[in-house]
Structures are given as C-alpha cells and as structure tokens.
Short mmCIF file of N, CA, C and O in Angstrom, two decimals:
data_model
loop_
_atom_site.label_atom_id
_atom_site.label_comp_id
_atom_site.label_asym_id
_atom_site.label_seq_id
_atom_site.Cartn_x
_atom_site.Cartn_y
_atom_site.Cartn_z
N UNK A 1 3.05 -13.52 3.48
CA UNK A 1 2.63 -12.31 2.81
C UNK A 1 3.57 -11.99 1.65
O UNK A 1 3.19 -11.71 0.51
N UNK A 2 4.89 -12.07 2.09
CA UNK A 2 5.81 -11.78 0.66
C UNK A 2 5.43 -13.15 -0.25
O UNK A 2 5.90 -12.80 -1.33
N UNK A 3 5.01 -14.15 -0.41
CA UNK A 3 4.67 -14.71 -1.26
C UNK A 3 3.47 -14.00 -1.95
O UNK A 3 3.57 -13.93 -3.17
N UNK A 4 2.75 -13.65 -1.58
CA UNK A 4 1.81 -13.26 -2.20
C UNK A 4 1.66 -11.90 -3.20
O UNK A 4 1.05 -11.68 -4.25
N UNK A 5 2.68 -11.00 -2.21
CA UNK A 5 3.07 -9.62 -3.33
C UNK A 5 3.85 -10.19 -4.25
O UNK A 5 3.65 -9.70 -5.35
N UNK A 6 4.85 -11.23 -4.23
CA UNK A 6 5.80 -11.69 -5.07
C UNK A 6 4.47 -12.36 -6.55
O UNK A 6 4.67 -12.06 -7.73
N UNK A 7 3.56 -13.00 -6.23
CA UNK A 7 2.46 -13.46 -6.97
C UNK A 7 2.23 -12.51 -7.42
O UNK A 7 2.90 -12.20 -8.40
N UNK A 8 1.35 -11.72 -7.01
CA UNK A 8 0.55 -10.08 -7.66
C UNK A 8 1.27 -9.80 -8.37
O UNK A 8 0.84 -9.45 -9.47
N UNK A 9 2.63 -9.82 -8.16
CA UNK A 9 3.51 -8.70 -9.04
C UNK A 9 4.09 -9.96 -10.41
O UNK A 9 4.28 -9.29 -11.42
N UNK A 10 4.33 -11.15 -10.63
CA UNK A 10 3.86 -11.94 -11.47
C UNK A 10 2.58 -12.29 -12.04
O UNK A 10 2.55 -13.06 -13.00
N UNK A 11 1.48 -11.79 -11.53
CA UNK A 11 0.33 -11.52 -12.56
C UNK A 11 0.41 -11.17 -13.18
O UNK A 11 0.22 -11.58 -14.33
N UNK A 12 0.90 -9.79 -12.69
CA UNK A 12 0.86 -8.44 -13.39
C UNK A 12 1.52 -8.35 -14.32
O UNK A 12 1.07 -7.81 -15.33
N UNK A 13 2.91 -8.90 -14.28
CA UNK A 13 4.14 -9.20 -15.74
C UNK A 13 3.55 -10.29 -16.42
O UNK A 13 3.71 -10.40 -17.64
N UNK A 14 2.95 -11.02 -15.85
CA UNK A 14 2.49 -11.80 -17.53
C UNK A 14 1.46 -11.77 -17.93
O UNK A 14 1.14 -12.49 -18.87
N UNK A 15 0.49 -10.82 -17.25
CA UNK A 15 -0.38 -10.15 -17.45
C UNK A 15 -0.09 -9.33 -19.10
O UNK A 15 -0.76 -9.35 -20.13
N UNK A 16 1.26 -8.63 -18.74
CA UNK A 16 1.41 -7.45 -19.29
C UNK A 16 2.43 -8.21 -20.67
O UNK A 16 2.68 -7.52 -21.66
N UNK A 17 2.73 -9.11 -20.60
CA UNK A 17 3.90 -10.02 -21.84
C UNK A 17 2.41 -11.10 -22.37
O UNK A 17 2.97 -12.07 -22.89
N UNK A 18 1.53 -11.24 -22.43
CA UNK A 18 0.27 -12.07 -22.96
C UNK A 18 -0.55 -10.87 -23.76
O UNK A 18 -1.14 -11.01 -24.84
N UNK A 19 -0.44 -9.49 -22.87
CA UNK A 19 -1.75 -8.38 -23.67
C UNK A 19 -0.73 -8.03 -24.87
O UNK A 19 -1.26 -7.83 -25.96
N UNK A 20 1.08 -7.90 -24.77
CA UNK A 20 1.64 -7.50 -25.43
C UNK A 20 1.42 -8.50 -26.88
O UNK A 20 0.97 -8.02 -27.92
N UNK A 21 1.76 -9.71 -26.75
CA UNK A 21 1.99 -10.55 -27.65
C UNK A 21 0.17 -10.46 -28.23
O UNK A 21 -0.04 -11.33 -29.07
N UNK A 22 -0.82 -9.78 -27.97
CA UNK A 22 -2.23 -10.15 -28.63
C UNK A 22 -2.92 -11.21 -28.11
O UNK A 22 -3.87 -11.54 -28.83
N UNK A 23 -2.75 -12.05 -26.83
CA UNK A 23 -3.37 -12.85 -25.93
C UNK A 23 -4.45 -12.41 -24.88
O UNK A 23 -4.68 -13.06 -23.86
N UNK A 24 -4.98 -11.47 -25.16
CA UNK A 24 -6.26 -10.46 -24.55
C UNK A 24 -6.65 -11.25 -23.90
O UNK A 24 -6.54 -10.91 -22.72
N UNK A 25 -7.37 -12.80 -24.08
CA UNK A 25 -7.89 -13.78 -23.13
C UNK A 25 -6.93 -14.40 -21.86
O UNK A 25 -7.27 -14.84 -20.76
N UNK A 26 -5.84 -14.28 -22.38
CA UNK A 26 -5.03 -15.16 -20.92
C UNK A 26 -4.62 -13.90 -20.25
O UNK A 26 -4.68 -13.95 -19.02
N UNK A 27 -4.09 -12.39 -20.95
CA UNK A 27 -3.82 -11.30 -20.14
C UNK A 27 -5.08 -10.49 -19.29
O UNK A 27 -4.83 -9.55 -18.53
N UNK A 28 -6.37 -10.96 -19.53
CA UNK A 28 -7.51 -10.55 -19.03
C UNK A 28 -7.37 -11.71 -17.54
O UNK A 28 -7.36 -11.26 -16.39
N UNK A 29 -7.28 -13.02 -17.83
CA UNK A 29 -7.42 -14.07 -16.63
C UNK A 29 -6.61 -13.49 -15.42
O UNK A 29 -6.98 -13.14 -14.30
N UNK A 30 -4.95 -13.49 -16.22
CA UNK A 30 -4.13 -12.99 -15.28
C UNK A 30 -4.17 -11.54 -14.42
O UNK A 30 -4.01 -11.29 -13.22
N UNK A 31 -4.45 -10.74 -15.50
CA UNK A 31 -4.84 -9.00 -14.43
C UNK A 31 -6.11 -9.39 -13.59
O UNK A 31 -6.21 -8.56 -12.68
N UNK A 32 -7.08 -10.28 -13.53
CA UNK A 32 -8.50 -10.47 -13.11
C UNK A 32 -7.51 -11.52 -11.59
O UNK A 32 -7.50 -11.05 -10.45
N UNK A 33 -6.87 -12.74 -11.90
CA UNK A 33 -5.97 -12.90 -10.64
C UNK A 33 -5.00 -11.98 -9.64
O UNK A 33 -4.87 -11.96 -8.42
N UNK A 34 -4.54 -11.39 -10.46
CA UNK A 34 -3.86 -10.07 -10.24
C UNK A 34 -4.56 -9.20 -8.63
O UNK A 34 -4.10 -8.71 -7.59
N UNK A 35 -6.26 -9.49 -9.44
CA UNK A 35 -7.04 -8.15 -8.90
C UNK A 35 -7.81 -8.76 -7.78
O UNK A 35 -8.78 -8.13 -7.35
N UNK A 36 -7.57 -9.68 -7.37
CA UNK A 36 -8.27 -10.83 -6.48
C UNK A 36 -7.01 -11.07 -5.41
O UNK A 36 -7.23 -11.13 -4.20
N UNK A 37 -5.69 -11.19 -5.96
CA UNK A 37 -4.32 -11.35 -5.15
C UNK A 37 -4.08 -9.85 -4.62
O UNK A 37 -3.41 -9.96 -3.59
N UNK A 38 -4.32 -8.64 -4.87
CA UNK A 38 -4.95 -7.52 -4.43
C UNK A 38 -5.56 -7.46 -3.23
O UNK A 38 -4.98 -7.24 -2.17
N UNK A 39 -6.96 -7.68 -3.40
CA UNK A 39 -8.05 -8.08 -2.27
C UNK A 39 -7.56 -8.83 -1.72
O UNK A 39 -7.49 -8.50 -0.54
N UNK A 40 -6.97 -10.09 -1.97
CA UNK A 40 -6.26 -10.88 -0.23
C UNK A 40 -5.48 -9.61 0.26
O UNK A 40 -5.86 -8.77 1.07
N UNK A 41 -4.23 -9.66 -0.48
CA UNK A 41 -3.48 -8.39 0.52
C UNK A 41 -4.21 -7.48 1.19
O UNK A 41 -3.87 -7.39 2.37
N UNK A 42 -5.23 -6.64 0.83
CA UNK A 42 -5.62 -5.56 1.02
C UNK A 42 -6.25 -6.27 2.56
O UNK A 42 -5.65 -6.11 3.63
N UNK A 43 -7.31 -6.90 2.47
CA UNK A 43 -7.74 -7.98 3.43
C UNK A 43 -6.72 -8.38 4.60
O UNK A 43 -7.05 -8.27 5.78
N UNK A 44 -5.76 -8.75 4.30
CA UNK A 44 -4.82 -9.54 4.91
C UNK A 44 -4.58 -7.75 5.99
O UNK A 44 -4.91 -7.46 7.14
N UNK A 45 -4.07 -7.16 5.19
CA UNK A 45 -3.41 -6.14 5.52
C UNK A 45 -4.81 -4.92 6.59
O UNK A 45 -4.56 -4.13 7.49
N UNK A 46 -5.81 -5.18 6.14
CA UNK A 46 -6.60 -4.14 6.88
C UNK A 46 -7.17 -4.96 8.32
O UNK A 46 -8.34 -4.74 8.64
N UNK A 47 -6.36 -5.89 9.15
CA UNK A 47 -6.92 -6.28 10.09
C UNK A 47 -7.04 -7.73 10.23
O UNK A 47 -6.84 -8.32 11.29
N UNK A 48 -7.34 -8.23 9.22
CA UNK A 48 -7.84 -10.06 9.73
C UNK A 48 -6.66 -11.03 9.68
O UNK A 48 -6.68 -12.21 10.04
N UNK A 49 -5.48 -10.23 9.08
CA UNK A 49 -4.59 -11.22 9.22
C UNK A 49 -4.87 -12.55 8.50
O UNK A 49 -3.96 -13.38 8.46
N UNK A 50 -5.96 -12.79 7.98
CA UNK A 50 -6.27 -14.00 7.56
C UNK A 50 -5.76 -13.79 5.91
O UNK A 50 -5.58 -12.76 5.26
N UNK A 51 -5.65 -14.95 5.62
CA UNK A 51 -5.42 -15.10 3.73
C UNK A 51 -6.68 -15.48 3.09
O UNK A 51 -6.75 -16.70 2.93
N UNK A 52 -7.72 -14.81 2.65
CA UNK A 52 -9.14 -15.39 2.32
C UNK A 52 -9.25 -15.69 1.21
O UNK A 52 -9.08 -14.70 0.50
N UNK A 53 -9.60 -17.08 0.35
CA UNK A 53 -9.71 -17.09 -0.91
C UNK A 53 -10.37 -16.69 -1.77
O UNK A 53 -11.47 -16.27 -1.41
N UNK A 54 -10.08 -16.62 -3.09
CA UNK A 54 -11.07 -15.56 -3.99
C UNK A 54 -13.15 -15.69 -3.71
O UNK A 54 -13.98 -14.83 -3.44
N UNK A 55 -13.24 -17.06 -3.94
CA UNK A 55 -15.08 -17.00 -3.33
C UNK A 55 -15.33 -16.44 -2.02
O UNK A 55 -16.51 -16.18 -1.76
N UNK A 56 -14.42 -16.18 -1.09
CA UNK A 56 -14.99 -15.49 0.08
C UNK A 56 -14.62 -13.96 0.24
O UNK A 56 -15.11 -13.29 1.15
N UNK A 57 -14.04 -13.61 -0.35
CA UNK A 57 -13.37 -12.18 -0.50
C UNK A 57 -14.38 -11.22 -0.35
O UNK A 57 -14.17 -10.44 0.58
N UNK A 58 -15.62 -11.00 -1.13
CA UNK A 58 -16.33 -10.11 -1.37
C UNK A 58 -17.10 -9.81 -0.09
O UNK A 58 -17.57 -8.70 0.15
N UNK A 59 -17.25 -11.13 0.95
CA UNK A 59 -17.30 -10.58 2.63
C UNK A 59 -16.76 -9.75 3.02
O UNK A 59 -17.32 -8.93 3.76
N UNK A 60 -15.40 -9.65 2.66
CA UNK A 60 -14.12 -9.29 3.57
C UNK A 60 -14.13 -7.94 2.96
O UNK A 60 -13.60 -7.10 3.70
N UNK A 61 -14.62 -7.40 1.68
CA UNK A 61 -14.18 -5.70 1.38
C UNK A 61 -15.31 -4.65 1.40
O UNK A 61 -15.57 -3.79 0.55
N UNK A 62 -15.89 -4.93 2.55
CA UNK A 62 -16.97 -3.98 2.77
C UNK A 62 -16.31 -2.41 2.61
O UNK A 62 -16.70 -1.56 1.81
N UNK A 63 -15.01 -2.26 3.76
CA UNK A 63 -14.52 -1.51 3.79
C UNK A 63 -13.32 -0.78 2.74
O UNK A 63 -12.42 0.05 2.86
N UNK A 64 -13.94 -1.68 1.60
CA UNK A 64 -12.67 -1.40 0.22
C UNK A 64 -13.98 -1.29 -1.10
O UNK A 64 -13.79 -2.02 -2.08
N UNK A 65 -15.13 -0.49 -1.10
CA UNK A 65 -16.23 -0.83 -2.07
C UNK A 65 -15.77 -0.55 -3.03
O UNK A 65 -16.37 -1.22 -3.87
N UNK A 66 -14.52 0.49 -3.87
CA UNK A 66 -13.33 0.32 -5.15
C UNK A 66 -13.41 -0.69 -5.63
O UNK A 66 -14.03 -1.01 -6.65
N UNK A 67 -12.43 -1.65 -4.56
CA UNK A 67 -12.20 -2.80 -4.60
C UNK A 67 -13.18 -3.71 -5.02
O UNK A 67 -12.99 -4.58 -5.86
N UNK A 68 -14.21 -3.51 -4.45
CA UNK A 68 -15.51 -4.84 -4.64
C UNK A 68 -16.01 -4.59 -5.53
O UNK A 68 -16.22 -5.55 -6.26
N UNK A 69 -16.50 -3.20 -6.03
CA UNK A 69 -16.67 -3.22 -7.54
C UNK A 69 -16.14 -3.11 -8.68
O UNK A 69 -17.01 -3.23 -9.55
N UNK A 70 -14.91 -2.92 -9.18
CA UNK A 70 -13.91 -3.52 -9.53
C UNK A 70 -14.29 -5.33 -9.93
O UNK A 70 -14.38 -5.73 -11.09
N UNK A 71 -14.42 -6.05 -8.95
CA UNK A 71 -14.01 -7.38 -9.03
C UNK A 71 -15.10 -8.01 -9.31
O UNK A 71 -15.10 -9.11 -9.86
N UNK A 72 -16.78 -7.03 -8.75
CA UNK A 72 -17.54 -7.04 -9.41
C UNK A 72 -17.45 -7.00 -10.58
O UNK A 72 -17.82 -7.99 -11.21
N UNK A 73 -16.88 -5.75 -11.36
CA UNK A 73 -17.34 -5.21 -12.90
C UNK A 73 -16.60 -6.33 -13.87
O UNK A 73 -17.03 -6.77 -14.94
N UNK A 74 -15.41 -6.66 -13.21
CA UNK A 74 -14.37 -7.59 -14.44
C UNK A 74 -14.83 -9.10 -13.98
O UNK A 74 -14.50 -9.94 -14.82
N UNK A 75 -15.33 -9.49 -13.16
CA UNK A 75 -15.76 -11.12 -13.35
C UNK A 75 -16.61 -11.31 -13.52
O UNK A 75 -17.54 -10.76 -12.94
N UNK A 76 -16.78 -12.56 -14.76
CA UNK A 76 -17.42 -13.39 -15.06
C UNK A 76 -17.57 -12.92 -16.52
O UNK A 76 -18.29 -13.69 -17.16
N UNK A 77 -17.18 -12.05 -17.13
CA UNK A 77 -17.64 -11.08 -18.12
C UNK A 77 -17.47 -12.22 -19.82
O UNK A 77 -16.88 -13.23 -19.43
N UNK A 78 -17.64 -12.32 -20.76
CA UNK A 78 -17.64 -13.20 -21.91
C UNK A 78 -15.86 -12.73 -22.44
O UNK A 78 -15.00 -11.93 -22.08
N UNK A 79 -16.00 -13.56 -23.25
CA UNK A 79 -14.40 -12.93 -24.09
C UNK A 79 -14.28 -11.36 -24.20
O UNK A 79 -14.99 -10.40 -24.49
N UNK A 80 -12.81 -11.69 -23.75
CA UNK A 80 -12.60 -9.88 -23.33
C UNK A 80 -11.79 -9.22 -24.52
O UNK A 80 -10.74 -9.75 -24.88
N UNK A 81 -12.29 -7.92 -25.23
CA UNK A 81 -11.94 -7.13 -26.27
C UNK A 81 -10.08 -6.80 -25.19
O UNK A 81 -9.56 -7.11 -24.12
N UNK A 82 -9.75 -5.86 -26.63
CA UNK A 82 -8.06 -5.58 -25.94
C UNK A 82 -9.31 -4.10 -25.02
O UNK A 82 -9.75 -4.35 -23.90
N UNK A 83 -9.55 -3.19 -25.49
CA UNK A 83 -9.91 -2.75 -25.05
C UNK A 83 -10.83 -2.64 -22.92
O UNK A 83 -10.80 -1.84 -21.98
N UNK A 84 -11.45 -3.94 -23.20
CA UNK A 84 -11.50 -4.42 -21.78
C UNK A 84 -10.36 -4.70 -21.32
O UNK A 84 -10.15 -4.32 -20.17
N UNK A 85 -9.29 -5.43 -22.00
CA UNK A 85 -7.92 -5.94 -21.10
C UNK A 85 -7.34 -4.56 -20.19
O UNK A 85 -7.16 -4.42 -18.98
N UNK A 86 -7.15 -3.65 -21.32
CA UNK A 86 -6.45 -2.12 -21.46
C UNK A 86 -7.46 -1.63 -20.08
O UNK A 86 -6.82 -1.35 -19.06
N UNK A 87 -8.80 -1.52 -20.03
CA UNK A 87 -9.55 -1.14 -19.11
C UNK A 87 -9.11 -1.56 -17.59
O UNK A 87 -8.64 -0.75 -16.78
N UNK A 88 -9.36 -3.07 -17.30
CA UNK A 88 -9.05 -3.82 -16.32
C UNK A 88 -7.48 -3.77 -16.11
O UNK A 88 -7.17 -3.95 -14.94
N UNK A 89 -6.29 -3.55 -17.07
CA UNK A 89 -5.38 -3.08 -16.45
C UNK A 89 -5.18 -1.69 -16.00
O UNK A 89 -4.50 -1.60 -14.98
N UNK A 90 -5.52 -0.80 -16.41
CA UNK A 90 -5.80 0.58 -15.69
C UNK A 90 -6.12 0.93 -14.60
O UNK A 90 -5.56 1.83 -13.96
N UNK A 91 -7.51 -0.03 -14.09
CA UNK A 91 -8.07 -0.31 -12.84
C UNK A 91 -7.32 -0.77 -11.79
O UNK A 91 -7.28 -0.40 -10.62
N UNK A 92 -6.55 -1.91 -12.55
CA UNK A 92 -5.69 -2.32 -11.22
C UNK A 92 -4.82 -1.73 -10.99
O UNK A 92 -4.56 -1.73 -9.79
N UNK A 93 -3.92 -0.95 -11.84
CA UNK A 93 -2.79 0.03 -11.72
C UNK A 93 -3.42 1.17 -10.60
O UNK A 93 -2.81 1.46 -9.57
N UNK A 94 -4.58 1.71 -10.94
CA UNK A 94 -5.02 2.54 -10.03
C UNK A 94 -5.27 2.08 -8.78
O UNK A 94 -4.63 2.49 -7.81
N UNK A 95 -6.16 1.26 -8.70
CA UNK A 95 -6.63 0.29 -7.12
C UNK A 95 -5.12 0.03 -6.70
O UNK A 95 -5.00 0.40 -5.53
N UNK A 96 -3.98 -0.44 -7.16
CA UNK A 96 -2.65 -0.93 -6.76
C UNK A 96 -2.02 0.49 -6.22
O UNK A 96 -1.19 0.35 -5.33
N UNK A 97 -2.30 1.81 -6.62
CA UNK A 97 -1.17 3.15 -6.01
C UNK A 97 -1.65 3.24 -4.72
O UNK A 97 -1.00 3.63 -3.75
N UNK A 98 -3.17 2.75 -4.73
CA UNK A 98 -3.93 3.01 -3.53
C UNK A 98 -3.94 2.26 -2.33
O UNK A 98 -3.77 2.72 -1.21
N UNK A 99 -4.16 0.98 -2.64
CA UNK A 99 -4.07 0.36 -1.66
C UNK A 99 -3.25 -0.47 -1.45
O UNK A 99 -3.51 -1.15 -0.45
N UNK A 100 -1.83 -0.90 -2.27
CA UNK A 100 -0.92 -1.34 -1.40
C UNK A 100 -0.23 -0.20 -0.59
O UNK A 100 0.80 -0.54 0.00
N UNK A 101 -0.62 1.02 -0.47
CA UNK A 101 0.12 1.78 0.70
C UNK A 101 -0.72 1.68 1.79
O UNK A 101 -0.25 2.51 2.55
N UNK A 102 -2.00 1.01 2.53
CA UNK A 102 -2.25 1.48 3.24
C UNK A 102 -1.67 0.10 4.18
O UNK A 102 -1.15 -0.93 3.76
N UNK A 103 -1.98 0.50 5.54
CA UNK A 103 -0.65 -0.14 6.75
C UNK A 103 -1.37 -1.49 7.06
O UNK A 103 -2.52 -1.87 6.86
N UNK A 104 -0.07 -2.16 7.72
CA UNK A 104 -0.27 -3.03 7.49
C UNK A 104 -0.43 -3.47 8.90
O UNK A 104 -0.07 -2.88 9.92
N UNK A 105 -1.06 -4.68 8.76
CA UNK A 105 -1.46 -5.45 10.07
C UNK A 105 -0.05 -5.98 11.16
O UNK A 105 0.14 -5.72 12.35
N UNK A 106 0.55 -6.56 10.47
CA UNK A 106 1.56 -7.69 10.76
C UNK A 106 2.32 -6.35 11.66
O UNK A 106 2.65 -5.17 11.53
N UNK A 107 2.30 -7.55 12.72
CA UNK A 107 3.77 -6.96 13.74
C UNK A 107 4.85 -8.23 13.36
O UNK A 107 5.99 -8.24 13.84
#
C-alpha cells in the first residue's frame, strides 16, 4: 500500500512540473494515472483489500460514484486544453481531501 500512495503522490508532482513547463498532454496522462492510483487506494482501502487494476476498477466503485464519474468524465477524452488539465487537477485535489481520509482496511 505505501508503494502505491508513494506513486499517487509522484503522479501528482509530475503531473504538476509537465502542466508547469506547458506539457498539458503528458500532465493530463499523469493526473488521469494519478486518478485511477486513487481508485485502487480508495478500493484497496474500503474493504477488498485487493489491488485492482485500472480496466477493472469501475466494478469496484459502486460505492465511490464521485469517483466513477470523475474517471468517467476525464478518460478517453481527445487532446486536452490547459484548461481541461487545470479542471482534472482540481478534481483530483478535491476527490484526494476526501477520500484518502476515509479508514482503512489493513490491520
């Protein structure tokens, strides 16, 4: 599991050093990984204990519909304006206050 927050939270910085430098396309990929390394945790953390990969995820967040639409709204989308980047990082900043506090599975 700490590998994986340790990941999220390297999305998120080069997420945020790619939108800086004017790389809207690779800082869109990375916040969109970001927001998928999210949903495992969140997943991981609400019960299944399991690590589910990004194509099966959208099973697993019935109980997170934020979450699922969210990951709905930002994938698959064509070349992303800064404006979408700026959007989709907002989203995850918000989805992130929220649900990395809620408890966690692991004894």
């Amino acid at each position: 599991m700490e590998e994986l927050l340790s990941k999220f939270e390297k999305l998120i910085a080069d997420g945020d050093r790619m939108f800086s430098s004017g790389d809207y396309s690779g800082a869109y990929e990375s916040y969109l990984n970001a927001l998928y390394a999210l949903a495992a945790i969140v997943v991981y953390r609400g019960g299944t204990g399991m690590l589910v990969p990004p194509e099966r995820l959208p099973g697993f967040l019935g109980g997170f519909p934020e979450l699922e639409d969210a990951i709905r709204r930002y994938s698959g989308g064509s070349a992303p304006s800064e404006e979408a980047v700026r959007s989709l990082r907002e989203e995850l900043e918000r989805l992130r206050g929220g649900m990395m506090s809620l408890p966690s599975s692991e004894r």
